[in-house]
Structure formats: C-alpha cells, structure tokens
PDB file of C-alpha atoms and ligand atoms in Angstrom:
ATOM      1  CA  MET A   1      29.807  24.037  60.498  1.00  0.00           C
ATOM      2  CA  ALA A   2      29.769  20.123  58.606  1.00  0.00           C
ATOM      3  CA  ASP A   3      32.647  17.630  60.066  1.00  0.00           C
ATOM      4  CA  ASN A   4      33.383  15.696  57.022  1.00  0.00           C
ATOM      5  CA  ARG A   5      35.988  13.678  58.707  1.00  0.00           C
ATOM      6  CA  ALA A   6      35.278   9.923  57.794  1.00  0.00           C
ATOM      7  CA  ILE A   7      33.475   7.629  61.122  1.00  0.00           C
ATOM      8  CA  GLY A   8      36.696   5.332  61.766  1.00  0.00           C
ATOM      9  CA  VAL A   9      34.498   1.483  62.435  1.00  0.00           C
ATOM     10  CA  PHE A  10      36.780  -1.628  63.311  1.00  0.00           C
ATOM     11  CA  ASP A  11      36.282  -5.365  63.932  1.00  0.00           C
ATOM     12  CA  SER A  12      38.852  -8.826  64.684  1.00  0.00           C
ATOM     13  CA  GLY A  13      37.328  -9.090  61.600  1.00  0.00           C
ATOM     14  CA  LEU A  14      34.977  -8.569  58.687  1.00  0.00           C
ATOM     15  CA  GLY A  15      32.238  -9.689  60.870  1.00  0.00           C
ATOM     16  CA  GLY A  16      31.489  -5.998  62.027  1.00  0.00           C
ATOM     17  CA  LEU A  17      30.571  -5.211  58.302  1.00  0.00           C
ATOM     18  CA  THR A  18      26.692  -5.690  59.666  1.00  0.00           C
ATOM     19  CA  VAL A  19      27.752  -2.917  61.460  1.00  0.00           C
ATOM     20  CA  LEU A  20      29.130  -0.991  58.897  1.00  0.00           C
ATOM     21  CA  ALA A  21      26.380  -1.415  56.769  1.00  0.00           C
ATOM     22  CA  ALA A  22      23.159  -0.041  59.618  1.00  0.00           C
ATOM     23  CA  ILE A  23      24.826   1.997  59.674  1.00  0.00           C
ATOM     24  CA  GLN A  24      25.884   3.074  55.747  1.00  0.00           C
ATOM     25  CA  LYS A  25      21.915   2.810  55.543  1.00  0.00           C
ATOM     26  CA  LYS A  26      21.675   5.191  58.343  1.00  0.00           C
ATOM     27  CA  PHE A  27      23.923   7.764  57.533  1.00  0.00           C
ATOM     28  CA  PRO A  28      24.634   7.642  53.662  1.00  0.00           C
ATOM     29  CA  HIS A  29      26.464  11.143  53.563  1.00  0.00           C
ATOM     30  CA  GLU A  30      29.212  10.659  55.814  1.00  0.00           C
ATOM     31  CA  ASN A  31      32.318   9.326  55.121  1.00  0.00           C
ATOM     32  CA  LEU A  32      33.296   5.969  56.147  1.00  0.00           C
ATOM     33  CA  ILE A  33      36.722   4.186  57.158  1.00  0.00           C
ATOM     34  CA  TYR A  34      36.441   0.581  58.411  1.00  0.00           C
ATOM     35  CA  PHE A  35      39.473  -1.329  59.754  1.00  0.00           C
ATOM     36  CA  GLY A  36      38.944  -5.579  59.542  1.00  0.00           C
ATOM     37  CA  ASP A  37      42.142  -7.275  61.738  1.00  0.00           C
ATOM     38  CA  THR A  38      41.836  -9.965  59.627  1.00  0.00           C
ATOM     39  CA  ALA A  39      46.054 -11.441  59.896  1.00  0.00           C
ATOM     40  CA  ARG A  40      44.519 -12.049  63.570  1.00  0.00           C
ATOM     41  CA  VAL A  41      41.518 -13.109  64.328  1.00  0.00           C
ATOM     42  CA  PRO A  42      39.124 -14.170  66.395  1.00  0.00           C
ATOM     43  CA  TYR A  43      39.479 -11.879  69.471  1.00  0.00           C
ATOM     44  CA  GLY A  44      37.074 -13.949  70.922  1.00  0.00           C
ATOM     45  CA  SER A  45      39.587 -17.050  72.510  1.00  0.00           C
ATOM     46  CA  LYS A  46      43.278 -14.778  73.566  1.00  0.00           C
ATOM     47  CA  SER A  47      43.485 -12.261  76.316  1.00  0.00           C
ATOM     48  CA  ARG A  48      41.948  -8.949  77.813  1.00  0.00           C
ATOM     49  CA  ASP A  49      45.703  -7.215  77.252  1.00  0.00           C
ATOM     50  CA  THR A  50      45.872  -9.030  73.634  1.00  0.00           C
ATOM     51  CA  VAL A  51      42.538  -7.589  72.867  1.00  0.00           C
ATOM     52  CA  ILE A  52      44.106  -3.649  74.175  1.00  0.00           C
ATOM     53  CA  ARG A  53      46.838  -4.212  72.597  1.00  0.00           C
ATOM     54  CA  TYR A  54      45.181  -4.635  69.151  1.00  0.00           C
ATOM     55  CA  SER A  55      42.302  -1.508  70.176  1.00  0.00           C
ATOM     56  CA  LEU A  56      45.367   0.955  70.259  1.00  0.00           C
ATOM     57  CA  GLU A  57      47.187   0.627  68.117  1.00  0.00           C
ATOM     58  CA  ILE A  58      43.747  -0.042  65.704  1.00  0.00           C
ATOM     59  CA  GLN A  59      43.082   3.642  66.997  1.00  0.00           C
ATOM     60  CA  GLU A  60      46.487   4.946  66.648  1.00  0.00           C
ATOM     61  CA  PHE A  61      45.839   3.710  62.978  1.00  0.00           C
ATOM     62  CA  LEU A  62      42.584   5.185  62.740  1.00  0.00           C
ATOM     63  CA  ILE A  63      43.644   8.472  64.567  1.00  0.00           C
ATOM     64  CA  LYS A  64      46.158   9.039  61.688  1.00  0.00           C
ATOM     65  CA  GLN A  65      43.287   8.745  59.261  1.00  0.00           C
ATOM     66  CA  ASP A  66      41.949  11.886  60.638  1.00  0.00           C
ATOM     67  CA  VAL A  67      39.037  10.629  61.998  1.00  0.00           C
ATOM     68  CA  LYS A  68      35.954  12.498  64.422  1.00  0.00           C
ATOM     69  CA  MET A  69      35.191   9.466  65.804  1.00  0.00           C
ATOM     70  CA  ILE A  70      35.380   5.607  66.467  1.00  0.00           C
ATOM     71  CA  VAL A  71      32.379   2.472  67.254  1.00  0.00           C
ATOM     72  CA  VAL A  72      34.043  -0.584  67.322  1.00  0.00           C
ATOM     73  CA  ALA A  73      31.991  -2.919  66.346  1.00  0.00           C
ATOM     74  CA  CYS A  74      33.952  -5.273  67.766  1.00  0.00           C
ATOM     75  CA  ASN A  75      32.368  -7.481  70.416  1.00  0.00           C
ATOM     76  CA  THR A  76      34.969  -8.585  72.625  1.00  0.00           C
ATOM     77  CA  ALA A  77      37.577  -5.780  71.612  1.00  0.00           C
ATOM     78  CA  SER A  78      34.324  -3.326  73.247  1.00  0.00           C
ATOM     79  CA  SER A  79      33.991  -5.705  76.132  1.00  0.00           C
ATOM     80  CA  HIS A  80      37.847  -5.356  76.953  1.00  0.00           C
ATOM     81  CA  ALA A  81      39.384  -2.311  75.860  1.00  0.00           C
ATOM     82  CA  LEU A  82      36.947   1.113  75.400  1.00  0.00           C
ATOM     83  CA  ASP A  83      37.660   2.827  78.846  1.00  0.00           C
ATOM     84  CA  GLU A  84      41.876   2.592  77.471  1.00  0.00           C
ATOM     85  CA  MET A  85      40.733   3.858  74.537  1.00  0.00           C
ATOM     86  CA  ARG A  86      38.926   6.547  75.748  1.00  0.00           C
ATOM     87  CA  ARG A  87      41.645   7.469  78.069  1.00  0.00           C
ATOM     88  CA  LYS A  88      44.157   7.799  75.168  1.00  0.00           C
ATOM     89  CA  ASN A  89      42.409   9.585  73.494  1.00  0.00           C
ATOM     90  CA  ASN A  90      39.720  13.282  73.114  1.00  0.00           C
ATOM     91  CA  ILE A  91      37.632  11.842  70.203  1.00  0.00           C
ATOM     92  CA  PRO A  92      33.981   9.341  70.489  1.00  0.00           C
ATOM     93  CA  VAL A  93      34.599   6.033  70.770  1.00  0.00           C
ATOM     94  CA  LEU A  94      31.049   3.893  70.491  1.00  0.00           C
ATOM     95  CA  GLY A  95      31.030   0.535  71.601  1.00  0.00           C
ATOM     96  CA  VAL A  96      28.723  -2.139  70.741  1.00  0.00           C
ATOM     97  CA  VAL A  97      27.534  -3.355  74.287  1.00  0.00           C
ATOM     98  CA  GLU A  98      25.057  -0.700  75.724  1.00  0.00           C
ATOM     99  CA  PRO A  99      23.801  -0.950  72.123  1.00  0.00           C
ATOM    100  CA  GLY A 100      22.866  -4.497  72.689  1.00  0.00           C
ATOM    101  CA  VAL A 101      21.924  -3.977  75.817  1.00  0.00           C
ATOM    102  CA  ARG A 102      19.507  -1.440  74.709  1.00  0.00           C
ATOM    103  CA  ALA A 103      18.119  -3.192  71.069  1.00  0.00           C
ATOM    104  CA  LEU A 104      16.860  -5.303  74.529  1.00  0.00           C
ATOM    105  CA  THR A 105      15.277  -3.474  76.890  1.00  0.00           C
ATOM    106  CA  ASN A 106      13.887   0.313  74.792  1.00  0.00           C
ATOM    107  CA  ASN A 107      11.354  -2.466  72.191  1.00  0.00           C
ATOM    108  CA  TYR A 108      10.982  -5.296  74.689  1.00  0.00           C
ATOM    109  CA  LYS A 109       8.889  -3.921  77.518  1.00  0.00           C
ATOM    110  CA  ASN A 110       8.086  -5.953  80.685  1.00  0.00           C
ATOM    111  CA  VAL A 111      11.333  -8.538  79.819  1.00  0.00           C
ATOM    112  CA  LEU A 112      12.552  -9.388  83.735  1.00  0.00           C
ATOM    113  CA  ARG A 113      15.134 -12.206  81.760  1.00  0.00           C
ATOM    114  CA  ALA A 114      16.939 -12.453  78.981  1.00  0.00           C
ATOM    115  CA  ALA A 115      20.374 -14.114  78.080  1.00  0.00           C
ATOM    116  CA  VAL A 116      23.102 -12.606  75.793  1.00  0.00           C
ATOM    117  CA  ILE A 117      25.821 -15.301  73.862  1.00  0.00           C
ATOM    118  CA  ALA A 118      28.566 -14.000  72.535  1.00  0.00           C
ATOM    119  CA  THR A 119      32.829 -15.622  72.816  1.00  0.00           C
ATOM    120  CA  LYS A 120      34.346 -16.522  75.743  1.00  0.00           C
ATOM    121  CA  SER A 121      36.794 -13.585  76.649  1.00  0.00           C
ATOM    122  CA  THR A 122      33.169 -11.573  76.083  1.00  0.00           C
ATOM    123  CA  ILE A 123      31.784 -13.104  78.897  1.00  0.00           C
ATOM    124  CA  LYS A 124      34.722 -13.069  80.956  1.00  0.00           C
ATOM    125  CA  SER A 125      35.341  -9.940  81.051  1.00  0.00           C
ATOM    126  CA  GLY A 126      31.133  -9.414  82.724  1.00  0.00           C
ATOM    127  CA  SER A 127      30.875  -6.610  80.233  1.00  0.00           C
ATOM    128  CA  TYR A 128      27.240  -7.253  79.397  1.00  0.00           C
ATOM    129  CA  ASP A 129      26.636  -7.693  83.478  1.00  0.00           C
ATOM    130  CA  ALA A 130      27.017  -4.268  83.787  1.00  0.00           C
ATOM    131  CA  ALA A 131      26.029  -2.620  81.140  1.00  0.00           C
ATOM    132  CA  MET A 132      22.406  -4.564  81.745  1.00  0.00           C
ATOM    133  CA  LYS A 133      22.652  -3.471  85.329  1.00  0.00           C
ATOM    134  CA  GLU A 134      23.741   0.584  84.256  1.00  0.00           C
ATOM    135  CA  VAL A 135      20.189   0.494  82.436  1.00  0.00           C
ATOM    136  CA  ASN A 136      17.941  -1.965  84.369  1.00  0.00           C
ATOM    137  CA  ARG A 137      18.445  -3.168  87.060  1.00  0.00           C
ATOM    138  CA  GLU A 138      15.244  -5.578  87.142  1.00  0.00           C
ATOM    139  CA  ILE A 139      17.012  -7.953  84.507  1.00  0.00           C
ATOM    140  CA  TYR A 140      18.552 -10.837  84.705  1.00  0.00           C
ATOM    141  CA  LEU A 141      20.872 -11.337  82.564  1.00  0.00           C
ATOM    142  CA  TYR A 142      22.287 -14.958  81.570  1.00  0.00           C
ATOM    143  CA  SER A 143      25.525 -15.199  80.344  1.00  0.00           C
ATOM    144  CA  LYS A 144      27.068 -18.068  77.370  1.00  0.00           C
ATOM    145  CA  ALA A 145      29.919 -18.249  76.012  1.00  0.00           C
ATOM    146  CA  CYS A 146      29.590 -20.456  72.946  1.00  0.00           C
ATOM    147  CA  PRO A 147      33.066 -20.218  71.730  1.00  0.00           C
ATOM    148  CA  LEU A 148      32.917 -23.241  69.460  1.00  0.00           C
ATOM    149  CA  LEU A 149      29.894 -20.969  66.424  1.00  0.00           C
ATOM    150  CA  VAL A 150      32.523 -18.299  64.572  1.00  0.00           C
ATOM    151  CA  PRO A 151      34.491 -21.122  63.590  1.00  0.00           C
ATOM    152  CA  LEU A 152      32.355 -22.697  62.497  1.00  0.00           C
ATOM    153  CA  ILE A 153      31.086 -19.224  60.867  1.00  0.00           C
ATOM    154  CA  GLU A 154      33.842 -18.254  59.200  1.00  0.00           C
ATOM    155  CA  GLU A 155      33.558 -21.266  57.714  1.00  0.00           C
ATOM    156  CA  GLY A 156      30.788 -20.792  56.076  1.00  0.00           C
ATOM    157  CA  PHE A 157      28.508 -23.717  57.994  1.00  0.00           C
ATOM    158  CA  THR A 158      26.034 -20.970  58.718  1.00  0.00           C
ATOM    159  CA  ASP A 159      22.547 -24.422  56.395  1.00  0.00           C
ATOM    160  CA  ARG A 160      24.769 -27.754  58.479  1.00  0.00           C
ATOM    161  CA  LYS A 161      23.634 -30.139  60.771  1.00  0.00           C
ATOM    162  CA  ALA A 162      26.477 -29.787  62.709  1.00  0.00           C
ATOM    163  CA  THR A 163      25.994 -27.634  63.978  1.00  0.00           C
ATOM    164  CA  GLU A 164      23.400 -27.617  64.544  1.00  0.00           C
ATOM    165  CA  MET A 165      23.922 -29.970  67.475  1.00  0.00           C
ATOM    166  CA  ILE A 166      26.845 -27.609  68.412  1.00  0.00           C
ATOM    167  CA  LEU A 167      23.549 -24.336  69.032  1.00  0.00           C
ATOM    168  CA  ARG A 168      21.203 -26.689  71.283  1.00  0.00           C
ATOM    169  CA  GLU A 169      24.404 -27.860  73.243  1.00  0.00           C
ATOM    170  CA  TYR A 170      24.558 -24.049  74.088  1.00  0.00           C
ATOM    171  CA  LEU A 171      20.914 -22.758  73.158  1.00  0.00           C
ATOM    172  CA  ASP A 172      19.318 -25.711  75.720  1.00  0.00           C
ATOM    173  CA  GLU A 173      20.298 -24.854  78.688  1.00  0.00           C
ATOM    174  CA  ILE A 174      19.666 -21.391  78.636  1.00  0.00           C
ATOM    175  CA  ILE A 175      16.033 -22.271  77.817  1.00  0.00           C
ATOM    176  CA  ARG A 176      15.919 -24.887  79.858  1.00  0.00           C
ATOM    177  CA  GLU A 177      16.030 -20.994  82.152  1.00  0.00           C
ATOM    178  CA  ASP A 178      12.746 -20.449  80.625  1.00  0.00           C
ATOM    179  CA  ILE A 179      14.456 -17.671  78.710  1.00  0.00           C
ATOM    180  CA  HIS A 180      13.286 -16.219  75.383  1.00  0.00           C
ATOM    181  CA  TYR A 181      15.184 -12.714  74.672  1.00  0.00           C
ATOM    182  CA  ILE A 182      18.455 -13.647  73.554  1.00  0.00           C
ATOM    183  CA  ILE A 183      21.019 -11.035  72.586  1.00  0.00           C
ATOM    184  CA  LEU A 184      23.736 -11.947  69.815  1.00  0.00           C
ATOM    185  CA  GLY A 185      26.299 -10.300  72.002  1.00  0.00           C
ATOM    186  CA  CYS A 186      29.366 -10.960  68.896  1.00  0.00           C
ATOM    187  CA  THR A 187      29.457  -9.432  65.021  1.00  0.00           C
ATOM    188  CA  HIS A 188      29.480 -13.270  64.137  1.00  0.00           C
ATOM    189  CA  TYR A 189      25.635 -14.293  64.844  1.00  0.00           C
ATOM    190  CA  PRO A 190      23.150 -12.379  63.346  1.00  0.00           C
ATOM    191  CA  LEU A 191      24.681 -14.895  60.863  1.00  0.00           C
ATOM    192  CA  LEU A 192      22.894 -18.195  62.534  1.00  0.00           C
ATOM    193  CA  LYS A 193      20.123 -16.174  62.821  1.00  0.00           C
ATOM    194  CA  SER A 194      17.712 -17.976  60.844  1.00  0.00           C
ATOM    195  CA  MET A 195      18.768 -20.644  62.478  1.00  0.00           C
ATOM    196  CA  ILE A 196      18.368 -20.631  65.958  1.00  0.00           C
ATOM    197  CA  GLU A 197      14.713 -18.858  64.464  1.00  0.00           C
ATOM    198  CA  ARG A 198      14.221 -22.104  63.329  1.00  0.00           C
ATOM    199  CA  LEU A 199      15.421 -24.423  66.226  1.00  0.00           C
ATOM    200  CA  TYR A 200      13.552 -22.377  68.490  1.00  0.00           C
ATOM    201  CA  PRO A 201       9.978 -20.839  67.446  1.00  0.00           C
ATOM    202  CA  GLY A 202       9.097 -18.354  69.518  1.00  0.00           C
ATOM    203  CA  ILE A 203      13.181 -16.694  70.376  1.00  0.00           C
ATOM    204  CA  VAL A 204      13.453 -12.941  70.145  1.00  0.00           C
ATOM    205  CA  LEU A 205      17.398 -12.489  68.797  1.00  0.00           C
ATOM    206  CA  ILE A 206      18.482  -8.716  69.198  1.00  0.00           C
ATOM    207  CA  ASP A 207      20.663  -7.132  67.711  1.00  0.00           C
ATOM    208  CA  SER A 208      22.952  -4.890  68.583  1.00  0.00           C
ATOM    209  CA  SER A 209      23.395  -3.024  65.064  1.00  0.00           C
ATOM    210  CA  ILE A 210      21.203  -0.731  64.522  1.00  0.00           C
ATOM    211  CA  GLU A 211      20.630   0.370  67.945  1.00  0.00           C
ATOM    212  CA  THR A 212      24.763   1.103  67.456  1.00  0.00           C
ATOM    213  CA  ALA A 213      23.811   3.860  64.474  1.00  0.00           C
ATOM    214  CA  VAL A 214      21.165   5.526  66.502  1.00  0.00           C
ATOM    215  CA  MET A 215      23.383   5.679  69.699  1.00  0.00           C
ATOM    216  CA  LEU A 216      25.976   7.059  66.948  1.00  0.00           C
ATOM    217  CA  GLU A 217      23.237   9.468  65.734  1.00  0.00           C
ATOM    218  CA  GLY A 218      23.322  10.863  69.112  1.00  0.00           C
ATOM    219  CA  LEU A 219      26.983  11.116  69.211  1.00  0.00           C
ATOM    220  CA  LEU A 220      27.414  12.984  66.409  1.00  0.00           C
ATOM    221  CA  GLN A 221      24.696  15.642  67.063  1.00  0.00           C
ATOM    222  CA  THR A 222      25.751  15.486  71.193  1.00  0.00           C
ATOM    223  CA  HIS A 223      29.472  16.950  69.430  1.00  0.00           C
ATOM    224  CA  ASN A 224      28.022  18.617  66.344  1.00  0.00           C
ATOM    225  CA  ILE A 225      29.878  16.847  64.177  1.00  0.00           C
ATOM    226  CA  ASN A 226      27.541  15.479  61.422  1.00  0.00           C
ATOM    227  CA  SER A 227      28.388  15.668  57.570  1.00  0.00           C
ATOM    228  CA  ASP A 228      26.843  18.457  54.630  1.00  0.00           C
ATOM    229  CA  SER A 229      24.162  15.977  54.319  1.00  0.00           C
ATOM    230  CA  GLY A 230      23.425  16.267  50.075  1.00  0.00           C
ATOM    231  CA  TYR A 231      26.590  14.433  50.171  1.00  0.00           C
ATOM    232  CA  ARG A 232      27.294  10.863  49.035  1.00  0.00           C
ATOM    233  CA  GLY A 233      29.617   9.681  51.928  1.00  0.00           C
ATOM    234  CA  THR A 234      33.140   7.281  50.635  1.00  0.00           C
ATOM    235  CA  MET A 235      34.233   4.304  52.481  1.00  0.00           C
ATOM    236  CA  LYS A 236      36.877   2.373  52.853  1.00  0.00           C
ATOM    237  CA  LEU A 237      38.197  -0.309  53.782  1.00  0.00           C
ATOM    238  CA  PHE A 238      41.614  -1.701  55.332  1.00  0.00           C
ATOM    239  CA  VAL A 239      42.537  -5.145  56.397  1.00  0.00           C
ATOM    240  CA  SER A 240      45.933  -6.545  57.660  1.00  0.00           C
ATOM    241  CA  ASP A 241      45.370  -9.540  55.610  1.00  0.00           C
ATOM    242  CA  ILE A 242      43.690 -10.136  52.008  1.00  0.00           C
ATOM    243  CA  THR A 243      41.382 -13.191  52.320  1.00  0.00           C
ATOM    244  CA  ASP A 244      39.504 -15.556  51.025  1.00  0.00           C
ATOM    245  CA  SER A 245      36.134 -14.348  52.470  1.00  0.00           C
ATOM    246  CA  LEU A 246      36.873 -10.490  51.840  1.00  0.00           C
ATOM    247  CA  LEU A 247      36.062 -10.355  48.531  1.00  0.00           C
ATOM    248  CA  ASP A 248      33.173 -12.210  48.962  1.00  0.00           C
ATOM    249  CA  MET A 249      31.801 -11.029  52.884  1.00  0.00           C
ATOM    250  CA  GLU A 250      32.639  -7.256  50.607  1.00  0.00           C
ATOM    251  CA  LYS A 251      29.571  -8.399  48.188  1.00  0.00           C
ATOM    252  CA  LEU A 252      27.950  -9.878  50.297  1.00  0.00           C
ATOM    253  CA  PHE A 253      27.016  -6.358  52.658  1.00  0.00           C
ATOM    254  CA  PHE A 254      27.946  -3.686  49.554  1.00  0.00           C
ATOM    255  CA  GLY A 255      27.920  -5.619  46.130  1.00  0.00           C
ATOM    256  CA  GLY A 256      30.970  -4.311  45.899  1.00  0.00           C
ATOM    257  CA  THR A 257      30.305  -0.449  45.646  1.00  0.00           C
ATOM    258  CA  ILE A 258      33.391   0.030  47.865  1.00  0.00           C
ATOM    259  CA  ASP A 259      35.605   3.005  47.386  1.00  0.00           C
ATOM    260  CA  SER A 260      39.065   1.398  48.757  1.00  0.00           C
ATOM    261  CA  LEU A 261      40.470  -1.494  49.694  1.00  0.00           C
ATOM    262  CA  GLU A 262      44.248  -2.264  51.370  1.00  0.00           C
ATOM    263  CA  LYS A 263      45.965  -4.093  53.858  1.00  0.00           C
ATOM    264  CA  ILE A 264      48.029  -2.508  55.872  1.00  0.00           C
ATOM    265  CA  THR A 265      50.582  -4.398  58.588  1.00  0.00           C
ATOM    266  CA  LEU A 266      49.923  -2.715  61.383  1.00  0.00           C
ATOM    267  CA  GLY A 267      52.830  -3.071  65.104  1.00  0.00           C
ATOM    268  CA  TRP A 268      53.268  -6.661  65.753  1.00  0.00           C
TER     269      TRP A 268
HETATM  270  N1  DGL E  10      34.222  -9.800  66.383  1.00  0.00           N
HETATM  271  C1  DGL E  10      34.349 -10.693  67.365  1.00  0.00           C
HETATM  272  C2  DGL E  10      32.442 -10.748  68.442  1.00  0.00           C
HETATM  273  O1  DGL E  10      32.147  -9.493  67.737  1.00  0.00           O
HETATM  274  C3  DGL E  10      33.883 -12.617  67.358  1.00  0.00           C
HETATM  275  C4  DGL E  10      35.479 -13.107  65.991  1.00  0.00           C
HETATM  276  C5  DGL E  10      36.128 -12.825  67.081  1.00  0.00           C
HETATM  277  O2  DGL E  10      35.977 -13.859  68.084  1.00  0.00           O
HETATM  278  O3  DGL E  10      37.312 -12.290  67.405  1.00  0.00           O
HETATM  279  O4  DGL E  10      33.361 -10.830  70.143  1.00  0.00           O
END
C-alpha cells in the first residue's frame, strides 16, 4: 500500500532548501512540506535548550500537517534535537549529521584525517565526533566553528574579498593540520564551495544533501511508506517570516515551481 502523506523537512531558515532540492530530485513523486524558521534564524549561536524547544515546536506543526516522517535539514537542530524529537513522536526522524559523515566514508576510501566546519552550537555539541566514532573509529576528525560565515552568506557575500579573508582565517588552520577533506556541516556552506575550491585547489568538500536523500530512500523502504511512483508530488513551503531573500531563494532552487507559500507563527 502506498503512503501519500508528505515528508516534512525543516531548517532554521532557507539554507535547508539545498536538502529539499536534493530530496525532490530523487523523489519527484513524494509530497513535500518545508518549514523554514526565518523569524528565529540563526540557530547556530543559540543554546541547546532553545534549539530543542524550537525543533519540538516545528515537529508538532509538521505532525499536524500529517507528515509521515521528518528530515531535519539544519545541522544545528540535527546536532541537538534528534533524540528529543524521536522520544516525542513515533514517525521516523532523519538528521543531516550522519549523512554528512557517511558522504565522506562511503565515497572516499583510505581517508584518515578530515575536518568538519559548522556553527558554534553544532561544534560544541560534539555531534560530528560522535557520528564519526559510530561510522569509522579510524578517522581523526578536526572540528572548527566558523560563526562568521552564515551572516556573510545571508548578506550575499559569496564572492567578496571580505569572505575570502574570513575563510582563510578559519581554513588555513585546517590545511596546517595536513587535512584535505572537509565536511560542510552547515546548510549555508555549499554556497561557498566554489570560493573554497579556488582558494584551496585540491581540497575535497563533502556536502551532506545527496547522502541525506540516499538515507531517506532506505528509511522510506524500511518503514514501507513510499508514495505512488507515477504521481507528481506537491511542494508546500511554510515560513515564520516573509523575508527579502525568501522569494529569491525559492526562485534560485525551484524556479518558482512551489505549490504554495504560507507564513505561520509558532509558539514563542
Ligand atoms: N541551518 C543552520 C545549520 O545548518 C545554519 C544557520 C543557523 O545558524 O541557523 O547549522
């Protein structure tokens, strides 16, 4: 029996649209509901308790929309809130931290040293270290918080000298450690891929979005909740604030093809 209920995807803001796009590409027949907490972004500088509270509110909202499972596209929320979310409901919940680690270990054999760059809150949680220990104990993982990158990207500074200088400040340290594989542990960082590759030729950047879609496929199968293939899925966007960049981002990722966009207010 097919399950045509939607898959819920959420992020602190709009960066998670990269994950939504990878999911839509792989599963065009699934209905998708995305929630971007644009009124409360960033999560990366907030405490664990606050990130958990926000994530549980969003989960409650998505469950009211009758989703069959939830993908937490935000690395910070994935780092803090997965256990609490799973305790509070009985639908599957997938985060992006484990897929990020697997995107490295599945695709690049014989890697012994790697780094993860992420928000302060993600690094402080130790989530990537824990996931790496589960997946491959042999790999040394160097963790680096890069708190200035999200504001620069939000300002559209993806090709500015100022961003290059800040990137060097963060990444030179990693290169000095003789590390050439970097997991992009934040929804926003894929937007700096070309700048990083230009500044550090030969560097390998690991983006979790495709691996998240691969792990999602496994979960849909295990729980027997695939939708009818042959059916065109819908895509609904909910946000907690309509911001200037929202419509630009939607056009960038989906060319204005989403089926609906609605602003909602969650409990504060
Ligand atoms: N979505 C967040 C993450 O992936 C980045 C933006 C924020 O700090 O909320 O960690």
